[in-house]
mmCIF file of N, CA and C in Angstrom:
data_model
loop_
_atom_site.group_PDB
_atom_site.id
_atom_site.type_symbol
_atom_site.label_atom_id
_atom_site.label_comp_id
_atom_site.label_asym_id
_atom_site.label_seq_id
_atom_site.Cartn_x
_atom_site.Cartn_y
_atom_site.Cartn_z
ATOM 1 N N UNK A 1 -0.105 -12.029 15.388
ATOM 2 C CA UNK A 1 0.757 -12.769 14.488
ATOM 3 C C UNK A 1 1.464 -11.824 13.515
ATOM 4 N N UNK A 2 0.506 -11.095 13.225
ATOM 5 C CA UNK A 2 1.012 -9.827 12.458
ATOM 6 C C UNK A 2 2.310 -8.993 13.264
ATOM 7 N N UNK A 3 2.484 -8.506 14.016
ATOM 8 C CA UNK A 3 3.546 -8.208 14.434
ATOM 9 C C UNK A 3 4.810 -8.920 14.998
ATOM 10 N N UNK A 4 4.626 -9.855 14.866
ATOM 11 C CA UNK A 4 6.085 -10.881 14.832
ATOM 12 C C UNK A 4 6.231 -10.778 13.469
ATOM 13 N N UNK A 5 5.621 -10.547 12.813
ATOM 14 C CA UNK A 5 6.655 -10.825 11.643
ATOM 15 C C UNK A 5 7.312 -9.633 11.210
ATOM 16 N N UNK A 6 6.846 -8.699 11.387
ATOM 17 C CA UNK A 6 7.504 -7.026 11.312
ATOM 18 C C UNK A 6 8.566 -7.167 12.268
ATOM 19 N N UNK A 7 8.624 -7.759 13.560
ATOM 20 C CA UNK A 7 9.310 -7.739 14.354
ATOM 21 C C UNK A 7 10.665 -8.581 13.848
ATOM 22 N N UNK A 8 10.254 -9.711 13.168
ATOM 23 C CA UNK A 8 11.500 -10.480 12.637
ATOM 24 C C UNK A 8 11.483 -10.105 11.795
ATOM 25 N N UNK A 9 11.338 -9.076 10.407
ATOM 26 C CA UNK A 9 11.661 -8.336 9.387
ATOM 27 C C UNK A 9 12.761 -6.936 9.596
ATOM 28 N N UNK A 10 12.134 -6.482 11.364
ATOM 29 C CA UNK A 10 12.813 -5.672 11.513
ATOM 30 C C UNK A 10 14.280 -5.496 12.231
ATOM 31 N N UNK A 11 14.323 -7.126 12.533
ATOM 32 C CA UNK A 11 15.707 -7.401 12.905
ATOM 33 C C UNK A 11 16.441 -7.862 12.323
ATOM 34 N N UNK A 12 16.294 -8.673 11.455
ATOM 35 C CA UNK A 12 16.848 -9.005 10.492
ATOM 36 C C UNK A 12 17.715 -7.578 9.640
ATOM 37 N N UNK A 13 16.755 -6.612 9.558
ATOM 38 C CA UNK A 13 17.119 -5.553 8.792
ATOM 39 C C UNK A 13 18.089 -4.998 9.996
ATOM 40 N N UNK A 14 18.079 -4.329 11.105
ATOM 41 C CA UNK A 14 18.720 -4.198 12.116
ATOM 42 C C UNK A 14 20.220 -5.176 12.082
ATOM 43 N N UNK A 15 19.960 -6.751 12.059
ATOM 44 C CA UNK A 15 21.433 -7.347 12.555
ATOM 45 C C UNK A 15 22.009 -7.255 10.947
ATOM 46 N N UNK A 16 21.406 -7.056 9.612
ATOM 47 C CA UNK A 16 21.996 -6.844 8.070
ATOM 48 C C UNK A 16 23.129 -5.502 8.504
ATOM 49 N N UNK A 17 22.352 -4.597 8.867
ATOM 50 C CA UNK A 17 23.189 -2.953 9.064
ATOM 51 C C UNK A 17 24.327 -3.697 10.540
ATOM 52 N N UNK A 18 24.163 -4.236 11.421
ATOM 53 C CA UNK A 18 25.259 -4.568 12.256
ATOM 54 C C UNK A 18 26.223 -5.450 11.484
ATOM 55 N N UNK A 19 26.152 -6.554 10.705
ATOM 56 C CA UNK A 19 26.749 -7.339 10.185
ATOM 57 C C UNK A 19 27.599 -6.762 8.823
ATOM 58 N N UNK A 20 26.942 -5.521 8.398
ATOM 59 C CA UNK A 20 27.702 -4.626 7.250
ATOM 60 C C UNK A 20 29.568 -3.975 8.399
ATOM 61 N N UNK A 21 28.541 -3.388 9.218
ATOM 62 C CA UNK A 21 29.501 -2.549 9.841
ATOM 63 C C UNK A 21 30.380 -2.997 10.438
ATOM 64 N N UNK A 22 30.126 -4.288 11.376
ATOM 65 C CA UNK A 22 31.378 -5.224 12.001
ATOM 66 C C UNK A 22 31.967 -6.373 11.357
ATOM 67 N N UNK A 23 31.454 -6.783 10.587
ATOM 68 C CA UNK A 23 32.222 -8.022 9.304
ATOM 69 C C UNK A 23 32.442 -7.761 7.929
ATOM 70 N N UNK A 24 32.311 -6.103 7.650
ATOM 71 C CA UNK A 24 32.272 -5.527 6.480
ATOM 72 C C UNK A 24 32.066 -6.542 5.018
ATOM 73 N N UNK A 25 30.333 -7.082 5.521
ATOM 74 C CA UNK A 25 29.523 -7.542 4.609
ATOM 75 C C UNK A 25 28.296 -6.613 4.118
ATOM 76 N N UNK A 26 28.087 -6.629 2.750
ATOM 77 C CA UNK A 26 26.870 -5.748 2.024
ATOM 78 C C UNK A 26 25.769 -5.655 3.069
ATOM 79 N N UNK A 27 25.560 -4.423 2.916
ATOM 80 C CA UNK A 27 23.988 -4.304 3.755
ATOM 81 C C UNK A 27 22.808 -4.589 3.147
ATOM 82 N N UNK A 28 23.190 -4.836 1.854
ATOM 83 C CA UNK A 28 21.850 -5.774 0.919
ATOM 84 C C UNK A 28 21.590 -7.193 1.436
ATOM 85 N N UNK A 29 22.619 -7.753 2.190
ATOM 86 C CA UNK A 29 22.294 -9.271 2.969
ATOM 87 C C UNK A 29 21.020 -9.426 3.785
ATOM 88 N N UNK A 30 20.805 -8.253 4.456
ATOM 89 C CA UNK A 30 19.024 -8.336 5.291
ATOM 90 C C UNK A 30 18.308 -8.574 4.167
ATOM 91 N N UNK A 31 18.502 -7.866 3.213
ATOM 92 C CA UNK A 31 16.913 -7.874 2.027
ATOM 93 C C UNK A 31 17.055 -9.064 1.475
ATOM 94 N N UNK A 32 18.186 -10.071 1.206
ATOM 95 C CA UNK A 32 18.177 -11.154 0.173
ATOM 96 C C UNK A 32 17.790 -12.218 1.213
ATOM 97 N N UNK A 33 18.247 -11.864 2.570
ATOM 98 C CA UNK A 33 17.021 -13.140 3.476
ATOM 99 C C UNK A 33 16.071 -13.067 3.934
ATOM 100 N N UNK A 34 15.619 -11.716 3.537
ATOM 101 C CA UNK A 34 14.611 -11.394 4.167
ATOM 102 C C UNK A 34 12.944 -12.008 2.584
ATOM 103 N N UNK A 35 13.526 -11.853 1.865
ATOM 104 C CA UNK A 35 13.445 -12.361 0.015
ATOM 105 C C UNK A 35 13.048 -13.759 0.405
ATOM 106 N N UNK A 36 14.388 -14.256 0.399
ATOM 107 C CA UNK A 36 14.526 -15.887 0.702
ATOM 108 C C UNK A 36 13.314 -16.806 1.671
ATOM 109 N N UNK A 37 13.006 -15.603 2.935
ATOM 110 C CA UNK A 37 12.239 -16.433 4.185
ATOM 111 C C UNK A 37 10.919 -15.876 3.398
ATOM 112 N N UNK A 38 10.506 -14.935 2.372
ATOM 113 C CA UNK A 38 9.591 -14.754 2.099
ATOM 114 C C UNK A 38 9.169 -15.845 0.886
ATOM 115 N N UNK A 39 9.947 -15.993 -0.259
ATOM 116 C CA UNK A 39 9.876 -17.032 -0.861
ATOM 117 C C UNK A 39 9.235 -18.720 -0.387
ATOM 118 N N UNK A 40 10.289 -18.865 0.878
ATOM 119 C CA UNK A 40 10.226 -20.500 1.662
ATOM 120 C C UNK A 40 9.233 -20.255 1.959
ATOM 121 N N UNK A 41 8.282 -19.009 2.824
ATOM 122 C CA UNK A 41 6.661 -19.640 3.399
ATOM 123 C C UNK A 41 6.118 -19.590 1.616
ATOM 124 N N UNK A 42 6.192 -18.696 1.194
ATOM 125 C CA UNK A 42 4.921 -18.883 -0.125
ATOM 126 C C UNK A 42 5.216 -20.508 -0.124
ATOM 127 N N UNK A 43 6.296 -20.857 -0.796
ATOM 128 C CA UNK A 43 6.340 -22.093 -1.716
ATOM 129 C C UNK A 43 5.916 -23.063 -0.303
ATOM 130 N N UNK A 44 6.086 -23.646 0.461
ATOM 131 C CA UNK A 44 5.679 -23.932 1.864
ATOM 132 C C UNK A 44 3.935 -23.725 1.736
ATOM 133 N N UNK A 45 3.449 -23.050 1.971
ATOM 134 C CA UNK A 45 2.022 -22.412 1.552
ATOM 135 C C UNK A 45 1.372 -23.122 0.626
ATOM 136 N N UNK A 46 2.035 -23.068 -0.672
ATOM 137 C CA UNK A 46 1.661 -23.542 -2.018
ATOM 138 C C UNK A 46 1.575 -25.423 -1.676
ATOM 139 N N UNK A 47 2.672 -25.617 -1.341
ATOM 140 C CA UNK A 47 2.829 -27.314 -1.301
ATOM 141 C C UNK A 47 1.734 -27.949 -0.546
ATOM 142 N N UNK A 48 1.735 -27.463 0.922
ATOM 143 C CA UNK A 48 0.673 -27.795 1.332
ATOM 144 C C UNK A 48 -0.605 -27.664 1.184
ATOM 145 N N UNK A 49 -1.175 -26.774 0.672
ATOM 146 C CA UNK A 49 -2.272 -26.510 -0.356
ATOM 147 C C UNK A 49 -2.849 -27.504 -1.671
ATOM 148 N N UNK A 50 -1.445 -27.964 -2.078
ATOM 149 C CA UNK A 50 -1.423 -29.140 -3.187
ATOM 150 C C UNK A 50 -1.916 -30.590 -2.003
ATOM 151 N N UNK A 51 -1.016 -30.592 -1.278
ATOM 152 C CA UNK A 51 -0.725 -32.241 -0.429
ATOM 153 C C UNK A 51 -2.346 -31.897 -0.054
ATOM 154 N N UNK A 52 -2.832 -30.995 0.768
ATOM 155 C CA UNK A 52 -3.725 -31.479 1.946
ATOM 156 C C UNK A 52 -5.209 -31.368 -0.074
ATOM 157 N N UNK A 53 -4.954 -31.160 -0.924
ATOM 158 C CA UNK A 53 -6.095 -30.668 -1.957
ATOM 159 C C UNK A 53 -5.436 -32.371 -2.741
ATOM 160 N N UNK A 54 -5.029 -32.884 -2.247
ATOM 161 C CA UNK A 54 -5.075 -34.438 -2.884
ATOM 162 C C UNK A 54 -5.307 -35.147 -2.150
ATOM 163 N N UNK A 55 -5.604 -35.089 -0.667
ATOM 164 C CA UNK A 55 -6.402 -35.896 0.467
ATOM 165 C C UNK A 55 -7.251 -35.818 0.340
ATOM 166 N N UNK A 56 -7.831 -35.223 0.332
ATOM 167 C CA UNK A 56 -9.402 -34.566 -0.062
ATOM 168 C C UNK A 56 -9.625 -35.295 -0.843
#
């Protein structure tokens, strides 16, 4: 499991540097979604942690 996610960290970073060079967009765009998809599981993580800790 651990290496899919390096694997989709590392493409992401990969298609950021393609997407700089052929649509002359910032190559900071990999890191701010790469931020973003890290953010959505925490908070994702967190919620369900709350929902399934009030079934209980």
């Amino acid at each position: 499991m651990e290496r899919a996610h390096l694997g989709l960290f590392a493409a992401i970073a990969m298609g950021s540097l393609q997407l700089a060079l052929q649509r002359q967009l910032d190559s900071s765009l990999g890191g701010v979604i790469q931020g973003l998809l890290v953010l959505s599981v925490l908070i994702t993580q967190g919620l369900q942690a709350r929902l399934f800790k009030r079934k209980s």
